[in-house]
Short mmCIF file of C-alpha atoms in Angstrom, two decimals:
data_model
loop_
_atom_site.label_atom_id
_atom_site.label_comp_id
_atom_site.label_asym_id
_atom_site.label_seq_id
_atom_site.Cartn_x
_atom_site.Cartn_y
_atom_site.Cartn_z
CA UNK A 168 -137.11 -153.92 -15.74
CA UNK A 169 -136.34 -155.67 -12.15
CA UNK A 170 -134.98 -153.77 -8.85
CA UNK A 171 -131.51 -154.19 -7.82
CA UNK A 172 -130.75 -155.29 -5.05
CA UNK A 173 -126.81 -154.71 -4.29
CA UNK A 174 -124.23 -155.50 -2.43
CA UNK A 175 -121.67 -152.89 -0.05
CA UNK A 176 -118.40 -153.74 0.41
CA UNK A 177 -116.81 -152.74 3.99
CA UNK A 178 -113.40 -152.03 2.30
CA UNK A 179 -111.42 -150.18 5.72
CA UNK A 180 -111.13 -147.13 3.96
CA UNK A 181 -114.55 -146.93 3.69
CA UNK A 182 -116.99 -144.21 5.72
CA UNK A 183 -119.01 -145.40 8.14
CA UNK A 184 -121.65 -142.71 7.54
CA UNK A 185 -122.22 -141.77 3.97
CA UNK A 186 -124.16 -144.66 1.81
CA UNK A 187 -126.06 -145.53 5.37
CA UNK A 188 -127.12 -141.45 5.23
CA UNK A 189 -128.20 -141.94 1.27
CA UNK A 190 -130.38 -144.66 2.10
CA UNK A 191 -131.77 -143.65 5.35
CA UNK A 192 -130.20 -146.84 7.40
CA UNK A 193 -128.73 -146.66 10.51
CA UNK A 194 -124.66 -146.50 10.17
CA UNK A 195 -123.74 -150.06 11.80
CA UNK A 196 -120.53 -148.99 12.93
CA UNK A 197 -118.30 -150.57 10.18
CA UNK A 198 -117.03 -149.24 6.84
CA UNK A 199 -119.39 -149.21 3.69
CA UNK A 200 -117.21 -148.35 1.05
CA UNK A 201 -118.57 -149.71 -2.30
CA UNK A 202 -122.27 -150.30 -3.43
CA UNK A 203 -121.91 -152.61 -6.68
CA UNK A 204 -124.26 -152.83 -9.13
CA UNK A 205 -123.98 -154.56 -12.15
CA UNK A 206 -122.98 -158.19 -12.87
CA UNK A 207 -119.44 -158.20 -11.73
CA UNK A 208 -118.55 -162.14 -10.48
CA UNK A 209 -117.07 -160.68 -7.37
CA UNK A 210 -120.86 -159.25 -6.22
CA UNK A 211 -123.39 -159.39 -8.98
CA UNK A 212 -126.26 -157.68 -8.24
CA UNK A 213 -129.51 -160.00 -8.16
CA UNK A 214 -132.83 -159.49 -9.07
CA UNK A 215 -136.45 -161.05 -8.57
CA UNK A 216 -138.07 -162.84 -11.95
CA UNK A 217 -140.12 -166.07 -11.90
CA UNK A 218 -138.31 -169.63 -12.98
CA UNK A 219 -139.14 -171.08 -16.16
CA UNK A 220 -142.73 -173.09 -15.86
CA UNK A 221 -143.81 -170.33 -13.46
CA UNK A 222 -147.69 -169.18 -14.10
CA UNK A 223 -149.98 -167.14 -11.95
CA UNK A 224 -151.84 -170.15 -11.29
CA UNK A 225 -148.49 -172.16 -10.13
CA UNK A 226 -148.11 -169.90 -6.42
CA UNK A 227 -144.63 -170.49 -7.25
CA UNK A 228 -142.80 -167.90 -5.50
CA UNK A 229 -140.55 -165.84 -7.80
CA UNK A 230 -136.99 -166.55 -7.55
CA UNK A 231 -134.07 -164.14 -6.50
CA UNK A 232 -130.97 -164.79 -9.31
CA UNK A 233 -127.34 -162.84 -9.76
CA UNK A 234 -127.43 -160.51 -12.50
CA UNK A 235 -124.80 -162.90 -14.03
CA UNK A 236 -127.45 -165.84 -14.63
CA UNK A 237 -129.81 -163.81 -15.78
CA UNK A 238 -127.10 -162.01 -18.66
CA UNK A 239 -125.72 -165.35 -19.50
CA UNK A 240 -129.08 -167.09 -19.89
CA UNK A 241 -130.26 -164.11 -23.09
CA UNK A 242 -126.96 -162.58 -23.37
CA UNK A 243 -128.66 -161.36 -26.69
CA UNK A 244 -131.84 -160.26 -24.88
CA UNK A 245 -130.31 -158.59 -21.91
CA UNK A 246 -127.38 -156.52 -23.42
CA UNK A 247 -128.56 -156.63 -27.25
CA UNK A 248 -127.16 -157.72 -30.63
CA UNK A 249 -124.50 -154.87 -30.45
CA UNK A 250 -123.04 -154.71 -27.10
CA UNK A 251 -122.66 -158.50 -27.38
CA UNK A 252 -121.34 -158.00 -30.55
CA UNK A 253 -118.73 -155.96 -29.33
CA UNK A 254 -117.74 -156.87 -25.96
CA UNK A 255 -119.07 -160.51 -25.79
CA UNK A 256 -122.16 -161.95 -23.19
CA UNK A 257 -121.31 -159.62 -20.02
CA UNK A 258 -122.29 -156.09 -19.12
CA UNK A 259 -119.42 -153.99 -20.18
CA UNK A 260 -119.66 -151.49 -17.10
CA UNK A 261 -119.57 -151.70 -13.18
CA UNK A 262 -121.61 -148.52 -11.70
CA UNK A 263 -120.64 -147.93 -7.95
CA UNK A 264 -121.64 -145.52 -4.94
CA UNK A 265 -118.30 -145.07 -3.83
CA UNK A 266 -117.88 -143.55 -0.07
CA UNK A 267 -114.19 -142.91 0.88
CA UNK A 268 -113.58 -141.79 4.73
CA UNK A 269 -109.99 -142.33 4.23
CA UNK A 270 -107.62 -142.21 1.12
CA UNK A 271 -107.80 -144.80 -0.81
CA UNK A 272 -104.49 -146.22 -2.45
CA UNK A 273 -102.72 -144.49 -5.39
CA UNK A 274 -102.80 -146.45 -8.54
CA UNK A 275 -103.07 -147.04 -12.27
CA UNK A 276 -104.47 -148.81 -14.97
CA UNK A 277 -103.58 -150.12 -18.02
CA UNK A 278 -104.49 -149.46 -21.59
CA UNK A 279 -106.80 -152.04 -23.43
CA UNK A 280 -103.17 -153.44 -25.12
CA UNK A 281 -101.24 -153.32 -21.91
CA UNK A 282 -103.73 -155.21 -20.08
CA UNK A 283 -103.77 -158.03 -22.64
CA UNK A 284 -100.35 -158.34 -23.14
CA UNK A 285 -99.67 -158.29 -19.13
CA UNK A 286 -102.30 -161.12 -18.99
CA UNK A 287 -100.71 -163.24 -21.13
CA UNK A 288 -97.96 -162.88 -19.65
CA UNK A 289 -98.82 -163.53 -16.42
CA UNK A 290 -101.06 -166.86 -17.16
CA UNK A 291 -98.09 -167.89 -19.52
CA UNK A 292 -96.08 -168.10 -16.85
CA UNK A 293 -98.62 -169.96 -14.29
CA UNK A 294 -99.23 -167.15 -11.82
CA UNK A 295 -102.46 -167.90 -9.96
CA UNK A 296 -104.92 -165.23 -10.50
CA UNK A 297 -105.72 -165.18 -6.79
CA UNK A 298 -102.19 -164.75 -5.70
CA UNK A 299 -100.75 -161.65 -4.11
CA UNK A 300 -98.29 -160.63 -6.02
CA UNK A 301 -100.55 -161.12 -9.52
CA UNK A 302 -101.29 -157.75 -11.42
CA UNK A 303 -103.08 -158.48 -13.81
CA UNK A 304 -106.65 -160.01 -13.17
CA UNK A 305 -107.78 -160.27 -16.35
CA UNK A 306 -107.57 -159.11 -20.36
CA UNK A 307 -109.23 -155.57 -20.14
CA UNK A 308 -108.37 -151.83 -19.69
CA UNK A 309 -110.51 -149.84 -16.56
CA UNK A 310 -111.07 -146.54 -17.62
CA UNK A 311 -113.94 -144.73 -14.73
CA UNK A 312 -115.43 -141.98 -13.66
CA UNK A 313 -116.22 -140.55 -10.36
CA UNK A 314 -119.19 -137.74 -9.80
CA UNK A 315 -119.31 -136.25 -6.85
CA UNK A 316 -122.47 -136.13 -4.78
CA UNK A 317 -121.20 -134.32 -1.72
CA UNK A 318 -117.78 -132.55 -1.50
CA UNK A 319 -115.48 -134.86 -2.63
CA UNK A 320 -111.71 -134.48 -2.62
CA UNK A 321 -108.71 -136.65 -4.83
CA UNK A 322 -105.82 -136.40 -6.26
CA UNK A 323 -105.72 -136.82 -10.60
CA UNK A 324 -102.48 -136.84 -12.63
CA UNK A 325 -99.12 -135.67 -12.48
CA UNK A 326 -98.63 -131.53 -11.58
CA UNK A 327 -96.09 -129.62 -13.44
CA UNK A 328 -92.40 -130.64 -11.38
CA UNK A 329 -92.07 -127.18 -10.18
CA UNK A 330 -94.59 -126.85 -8.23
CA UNK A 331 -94.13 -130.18 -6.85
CA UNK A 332 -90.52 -128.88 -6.06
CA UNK A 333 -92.30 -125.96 -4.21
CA UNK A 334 -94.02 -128.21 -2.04
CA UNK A 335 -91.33 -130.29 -0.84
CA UNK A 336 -89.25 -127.50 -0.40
CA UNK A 337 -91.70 -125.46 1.78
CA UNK A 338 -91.37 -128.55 4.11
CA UNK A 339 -88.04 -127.90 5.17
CA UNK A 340 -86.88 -131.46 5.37
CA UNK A 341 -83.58 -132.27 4.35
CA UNK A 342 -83.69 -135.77 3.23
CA UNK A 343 -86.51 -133.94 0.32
CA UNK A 344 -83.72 -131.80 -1.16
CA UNK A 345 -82.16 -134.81 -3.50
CA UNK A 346 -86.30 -134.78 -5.16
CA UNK A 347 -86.69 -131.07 -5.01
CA UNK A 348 -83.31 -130.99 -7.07
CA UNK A 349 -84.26 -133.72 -9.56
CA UNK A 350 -87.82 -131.89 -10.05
CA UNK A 351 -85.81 -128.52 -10.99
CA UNK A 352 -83.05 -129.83 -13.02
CA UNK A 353 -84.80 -132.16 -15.69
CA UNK A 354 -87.08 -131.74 -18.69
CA UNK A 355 -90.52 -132.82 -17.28
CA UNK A 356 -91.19 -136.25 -18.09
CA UNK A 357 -87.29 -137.19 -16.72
CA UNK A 358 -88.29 -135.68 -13.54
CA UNK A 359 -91.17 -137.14 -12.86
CA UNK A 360 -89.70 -140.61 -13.44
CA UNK A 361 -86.84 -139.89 -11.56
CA UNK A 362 -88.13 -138.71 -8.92
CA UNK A 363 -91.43 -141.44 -8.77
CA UNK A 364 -89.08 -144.49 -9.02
CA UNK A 365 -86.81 -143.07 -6.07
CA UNK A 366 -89.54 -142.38 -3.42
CA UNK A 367 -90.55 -145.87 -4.16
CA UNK A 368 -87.07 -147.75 -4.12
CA UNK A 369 -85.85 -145.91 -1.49
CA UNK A 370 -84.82 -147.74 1.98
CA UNK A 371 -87.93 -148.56 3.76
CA UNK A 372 -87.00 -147.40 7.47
CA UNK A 373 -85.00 -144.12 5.47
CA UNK A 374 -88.20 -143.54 3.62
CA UNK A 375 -90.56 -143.64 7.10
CA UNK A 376 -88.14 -141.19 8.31
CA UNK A 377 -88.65 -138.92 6.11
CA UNK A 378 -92.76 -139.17 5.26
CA UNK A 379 -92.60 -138.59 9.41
CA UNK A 380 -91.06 -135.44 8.92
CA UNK A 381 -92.92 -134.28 6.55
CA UNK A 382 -96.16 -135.14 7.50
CA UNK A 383 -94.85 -133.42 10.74
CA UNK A 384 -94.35 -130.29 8.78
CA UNK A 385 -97.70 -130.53 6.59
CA UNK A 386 -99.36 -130.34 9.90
CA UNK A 387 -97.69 -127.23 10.95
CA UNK A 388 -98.28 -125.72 7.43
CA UNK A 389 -101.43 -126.57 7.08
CA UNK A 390 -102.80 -124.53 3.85
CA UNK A 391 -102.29 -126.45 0.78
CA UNK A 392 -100.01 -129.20 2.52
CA UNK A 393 -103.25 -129.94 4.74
CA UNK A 394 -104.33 -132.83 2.55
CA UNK A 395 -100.71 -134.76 2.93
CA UNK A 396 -100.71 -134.71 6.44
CA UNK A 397 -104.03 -136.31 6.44
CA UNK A 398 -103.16 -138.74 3.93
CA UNK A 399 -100.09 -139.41 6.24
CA UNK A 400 -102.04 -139.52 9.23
CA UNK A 401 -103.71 -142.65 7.70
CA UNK A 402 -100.29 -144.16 5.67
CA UNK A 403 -97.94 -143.24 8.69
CA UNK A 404 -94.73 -143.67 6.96
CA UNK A 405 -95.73 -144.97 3.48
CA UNK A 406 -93.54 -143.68 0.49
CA UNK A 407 -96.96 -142.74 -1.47
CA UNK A 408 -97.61 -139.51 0.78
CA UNK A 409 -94.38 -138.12 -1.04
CA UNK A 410 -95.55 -139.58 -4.39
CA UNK A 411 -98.69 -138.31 -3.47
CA UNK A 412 -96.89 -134.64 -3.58
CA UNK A 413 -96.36 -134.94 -7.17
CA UNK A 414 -100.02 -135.21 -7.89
CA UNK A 415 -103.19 -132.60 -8.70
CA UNK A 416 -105.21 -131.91 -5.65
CA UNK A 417 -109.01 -131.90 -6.49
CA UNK A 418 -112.07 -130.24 -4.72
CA UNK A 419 -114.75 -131.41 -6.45
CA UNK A 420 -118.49 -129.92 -5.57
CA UNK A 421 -121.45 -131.67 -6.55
CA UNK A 422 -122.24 -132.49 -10.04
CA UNK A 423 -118.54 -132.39 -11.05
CA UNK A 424 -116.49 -135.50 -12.25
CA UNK A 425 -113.28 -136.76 -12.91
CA UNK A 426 -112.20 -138.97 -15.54
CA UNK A 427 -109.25 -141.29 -15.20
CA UNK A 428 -108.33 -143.01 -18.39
CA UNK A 429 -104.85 -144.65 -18.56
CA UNK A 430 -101.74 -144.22 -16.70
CA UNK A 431 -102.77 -141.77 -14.67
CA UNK A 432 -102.01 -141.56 -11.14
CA UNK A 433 -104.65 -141.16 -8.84
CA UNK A 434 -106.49 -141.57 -5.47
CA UNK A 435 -109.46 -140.61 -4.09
CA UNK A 436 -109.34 -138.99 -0.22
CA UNK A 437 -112.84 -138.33 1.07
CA UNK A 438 -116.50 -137.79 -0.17
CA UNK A 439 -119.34 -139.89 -1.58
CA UNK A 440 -119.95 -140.11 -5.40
CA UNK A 441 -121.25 -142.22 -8.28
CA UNK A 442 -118.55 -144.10 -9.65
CA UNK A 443 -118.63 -146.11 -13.35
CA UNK A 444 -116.18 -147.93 -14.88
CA UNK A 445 -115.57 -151.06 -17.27
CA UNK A 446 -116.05 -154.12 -16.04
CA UNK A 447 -112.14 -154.83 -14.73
CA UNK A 448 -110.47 -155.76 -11.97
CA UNK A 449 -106.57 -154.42 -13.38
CA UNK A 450 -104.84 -152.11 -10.95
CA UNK A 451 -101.50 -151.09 -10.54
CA UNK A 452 -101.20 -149.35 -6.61
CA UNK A 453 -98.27 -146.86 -6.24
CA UNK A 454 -98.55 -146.25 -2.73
CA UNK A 455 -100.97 -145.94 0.67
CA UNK A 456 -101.37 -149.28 0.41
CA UNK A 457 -99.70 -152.24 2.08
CA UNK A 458 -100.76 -154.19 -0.82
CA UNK A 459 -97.59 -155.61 -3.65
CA UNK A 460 -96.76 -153.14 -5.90
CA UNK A 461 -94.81 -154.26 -9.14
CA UNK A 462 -92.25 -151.15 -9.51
CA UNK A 463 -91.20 -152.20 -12.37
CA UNK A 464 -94.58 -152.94 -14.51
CA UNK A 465 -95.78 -149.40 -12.89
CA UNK A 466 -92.85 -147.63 -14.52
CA UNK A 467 -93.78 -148.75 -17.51
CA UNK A 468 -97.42 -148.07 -17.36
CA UNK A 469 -97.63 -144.80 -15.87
CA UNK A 470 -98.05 -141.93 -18.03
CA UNK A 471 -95.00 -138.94 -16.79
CA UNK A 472 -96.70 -136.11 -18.15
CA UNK A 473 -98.18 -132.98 -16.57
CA UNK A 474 -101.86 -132.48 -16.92
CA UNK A 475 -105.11 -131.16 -16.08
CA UNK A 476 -107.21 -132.93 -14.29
CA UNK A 477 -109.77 -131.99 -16.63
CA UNK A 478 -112.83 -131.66 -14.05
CA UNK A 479 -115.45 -132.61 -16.11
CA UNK A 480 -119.27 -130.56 -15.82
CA UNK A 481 -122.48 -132.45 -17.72
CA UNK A 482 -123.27 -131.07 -20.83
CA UNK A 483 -127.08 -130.58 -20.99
CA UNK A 484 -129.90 -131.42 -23.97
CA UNK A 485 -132.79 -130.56 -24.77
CA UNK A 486 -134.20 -134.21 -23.53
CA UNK A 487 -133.40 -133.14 -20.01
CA UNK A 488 -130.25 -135.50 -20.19
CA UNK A 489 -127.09 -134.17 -18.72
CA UNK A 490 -124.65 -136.34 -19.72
CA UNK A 491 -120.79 -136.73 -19.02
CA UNK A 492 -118.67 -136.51 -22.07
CA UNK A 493 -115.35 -138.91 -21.98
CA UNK A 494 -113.75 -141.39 -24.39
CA UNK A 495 -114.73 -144.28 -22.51
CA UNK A 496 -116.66 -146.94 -24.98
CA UNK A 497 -117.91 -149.55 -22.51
CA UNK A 498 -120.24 -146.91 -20.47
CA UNK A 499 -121.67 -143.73 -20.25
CA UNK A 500 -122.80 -141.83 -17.50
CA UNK A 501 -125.66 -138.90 -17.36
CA UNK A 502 -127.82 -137.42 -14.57
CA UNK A 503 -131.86 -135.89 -15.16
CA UNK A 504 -132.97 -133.61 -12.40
CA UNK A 505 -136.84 -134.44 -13.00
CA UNK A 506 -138.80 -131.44 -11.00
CA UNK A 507 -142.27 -131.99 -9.51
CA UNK A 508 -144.79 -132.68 -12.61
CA UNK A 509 -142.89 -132.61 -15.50
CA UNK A 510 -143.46 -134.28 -18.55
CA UNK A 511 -142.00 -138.14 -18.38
CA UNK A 512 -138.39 -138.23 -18.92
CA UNK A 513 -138.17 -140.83 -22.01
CA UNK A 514 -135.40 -143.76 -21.05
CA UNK A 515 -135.22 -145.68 -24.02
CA UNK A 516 -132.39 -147.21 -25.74
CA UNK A 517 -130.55 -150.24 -27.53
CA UNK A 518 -128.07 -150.65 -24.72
CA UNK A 519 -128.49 -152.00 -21.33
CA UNK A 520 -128.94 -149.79 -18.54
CA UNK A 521 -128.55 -149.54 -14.68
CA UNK A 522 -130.45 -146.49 -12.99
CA UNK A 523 -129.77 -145.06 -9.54
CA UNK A 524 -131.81 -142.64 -8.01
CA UNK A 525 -130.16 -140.11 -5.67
CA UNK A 526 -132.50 -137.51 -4.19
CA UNK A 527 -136.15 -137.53 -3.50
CA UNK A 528 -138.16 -140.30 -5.47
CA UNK A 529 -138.25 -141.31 -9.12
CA UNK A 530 -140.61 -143.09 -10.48
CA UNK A 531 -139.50 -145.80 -12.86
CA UNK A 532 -141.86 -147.31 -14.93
CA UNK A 533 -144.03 -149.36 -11.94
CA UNK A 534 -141.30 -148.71 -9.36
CA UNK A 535 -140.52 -146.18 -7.13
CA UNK A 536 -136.92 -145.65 -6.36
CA UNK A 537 -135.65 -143.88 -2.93
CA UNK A 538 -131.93 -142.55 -2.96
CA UNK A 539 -129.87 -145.37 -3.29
CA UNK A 540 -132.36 -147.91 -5.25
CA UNK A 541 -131.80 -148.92 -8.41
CA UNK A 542 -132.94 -150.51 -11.25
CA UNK A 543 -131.36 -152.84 -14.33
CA UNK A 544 -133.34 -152.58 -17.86
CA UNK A 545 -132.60 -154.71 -20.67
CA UNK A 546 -131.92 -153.13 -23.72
CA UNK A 547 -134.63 -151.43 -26.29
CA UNK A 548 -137.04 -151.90 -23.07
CA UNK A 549 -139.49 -149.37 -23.19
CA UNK A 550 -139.16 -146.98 -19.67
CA UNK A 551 -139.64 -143.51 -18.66
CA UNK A 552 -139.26 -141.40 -15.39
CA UNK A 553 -141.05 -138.79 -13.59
CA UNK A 554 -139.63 -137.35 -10.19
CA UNK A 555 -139.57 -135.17 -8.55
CA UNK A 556 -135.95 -136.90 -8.02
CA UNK A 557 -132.25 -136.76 -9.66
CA UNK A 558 -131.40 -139.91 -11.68
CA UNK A 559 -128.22 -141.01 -12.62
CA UNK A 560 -128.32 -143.19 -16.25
CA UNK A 561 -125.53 -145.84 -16.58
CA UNK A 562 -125.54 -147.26 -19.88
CA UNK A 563 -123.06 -148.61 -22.94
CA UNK A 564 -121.80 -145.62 -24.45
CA UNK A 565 -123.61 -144.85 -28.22
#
């Protein structure tokens, strides 16, 4: 078992506030959006073991080393025979604390085949990985999970076109009426196309027109239409906030969770919350984002249907685990709330695991976690936990 020790990402949509206030650091002013932790190449997390040769009678100092090294040294050791068996010598999941003070972009992913065949298609035809314009990062799907910690507010798949229609219609702004029309006169998955690949090939200085208008209205709605004039307030102009209309709007409290598996639209707009996902980079952005967006590879991976959002509440056991249920393979996600002397909370399993305290302290086998520490255990290591504490669990689903 080794301590983590991670790296934040000061993406600009970031708070400023939130993951300094979960580890008890002073806010330095700039955004902290992402805490990483896992062995993703774009900010492994490292840990502290002795170098080979290293005895207690060498005072050789131990040596700090990316997650990355370590996995790729005993893939076999780290993850076990299965998981590298199944999804080759990395860790299969990225688990994030994930603060958003401002929305972040709306996007997509792609299914496991999508992604693969988009890969291919894209090295095929010599598009460097790095450049703008690429979509495709590499071979693998990115279905995640978000649980919120605090209040936490998003948007999560397509609402039925009606009450979209109601929404642009309550605006009052003319240049909406063509959308309002399309979203009233089509069977449901026609409308939502339609109306989807409009907003984003309209003309651009037509389009900032009317998102001013409208975000102009929001404001004087307020209500329901609150959460597009904020989201316009930071994307003045952008062609999402109306794509953003078509979308679920989500209050989650803490404890809940969202899962987004493929095609389906979404964005997160504010809150803190544990965030897991597999290990890919593959994201398709549909608006609030000055970033290239590929209209025509979106089209075809977005799924137009009307759903749920499906907020998703941990199902409990008698173990103490609270785990949240999804059809994700590469992770799994559960929480323990460990109260003041209870019995140990047994850890152990086959599969790798990353655990992140986030209230009080947990004790970890020899190490004491504060909110925000974490810890990586290779698999079938022996651990257990005692709090008093809440412990989030990220491991390779069973």
């Amino acid at each position: 078992m080794d301590r983590l020790s991670n790296t934040v990402r000061p993406y600009a949509w970031g708070s400023t506030t939130a993951i300094p206030a979960l580890l008890g650091t002073a806010p330095t002013g700039e955004p902290q959006a992402e805490m990483w932790m896992g062995s993703h190449p774009g900010a492994p997390s490292r840990i502290t073991r002795p170098t080979e040769g290293t005895t207690p009678t060498t005072g050789t100092a131990p040596t700090e080393l990316p997650l990355t090294d370590v996995i790729a040294a005993d893939p076999e050791g780290e993850l076990g025979v299965a998981t590298v068996a199944r999804y080759g010598p990395r860790l299969p999941f990225l688990l994030k604390l994930l603060a958003a003070g401002a929305p972040l972009s709306l996007q997509v992913h792609p299914d496991l085949d999508q992604a693969r065949e988009g890969y291919a298609d894209e090295e095929a035809r010599g598009v460097p990985v790095d450049a703008p314009h690429r979509t495709y990062k590499d071979a693998n799907h990115k279905p995640e999970l978000i649980c919120a910690l605090t209040p936490f507010d998003g948007l999560c798949g397509f609402r039925r076109p009606t009450e979209a229609a109601d929404a642009m219609e309550a605006l009052g702004v003319d240049s909406l009426k063509p959308y309002v029309d399309l979203l009233r006169a089509h069977p449901e998955e026609a409308a939502l196309r339609e109306v989807l690949t409009a907003i984003l090939a309209a003309d651009p200085d037509g389009m900032a027109e009317t998102v001013a208008e409208a975000a102009a209205a929001a404001e004087r709605l307020g209500g329901a239409h609150a959460p597009y004039a904020r989201i316009a307030h930071h994307y003045p102009g952008d062609p999402g906030v109306l794509a953003a209309m078509l979308l679920n709007y989500v209050q989650l409290q803490p404890g809940e969770a969202l899962f987004l598996g493929a095609g389906v639209p979404h964005a997160y707009l504010d809150g803190l919350g544990v965030e897991i996902m597999a290990n890919s980079d593959n994201v398709l952005r549909c608006g609030l984002t000055p970033k290239h967006i590929d209209v025509p590879e979106l089209l075809r991976i977005v799924r137009f249907e009307a759903t749920d959002p499906g907020v998703l509440r941990p199902e409990a056991s008698p173990s103490g685990e609270e785990r949240y249920e999804t059809p994700a393979d590469e992770f799994a996600l559960s929480r323990y709330t460990l109260a003041p002397g209870a019995a140990p909370a047994e850890l152990t399993v086959p599969t790798p695991q990353i655990l992140l305290c986030t209230a009080g302290t947990v004790r970890v086998g020899a190490l004491d976690l504060t909110p925000g520490q974490s810890v990586y255990v290779p698999a079938a290591e022996a651990v257990e936990a005692t709090g008093p504490g809440t412990l989030f669990r990220a491991t390779v689903a069973a």
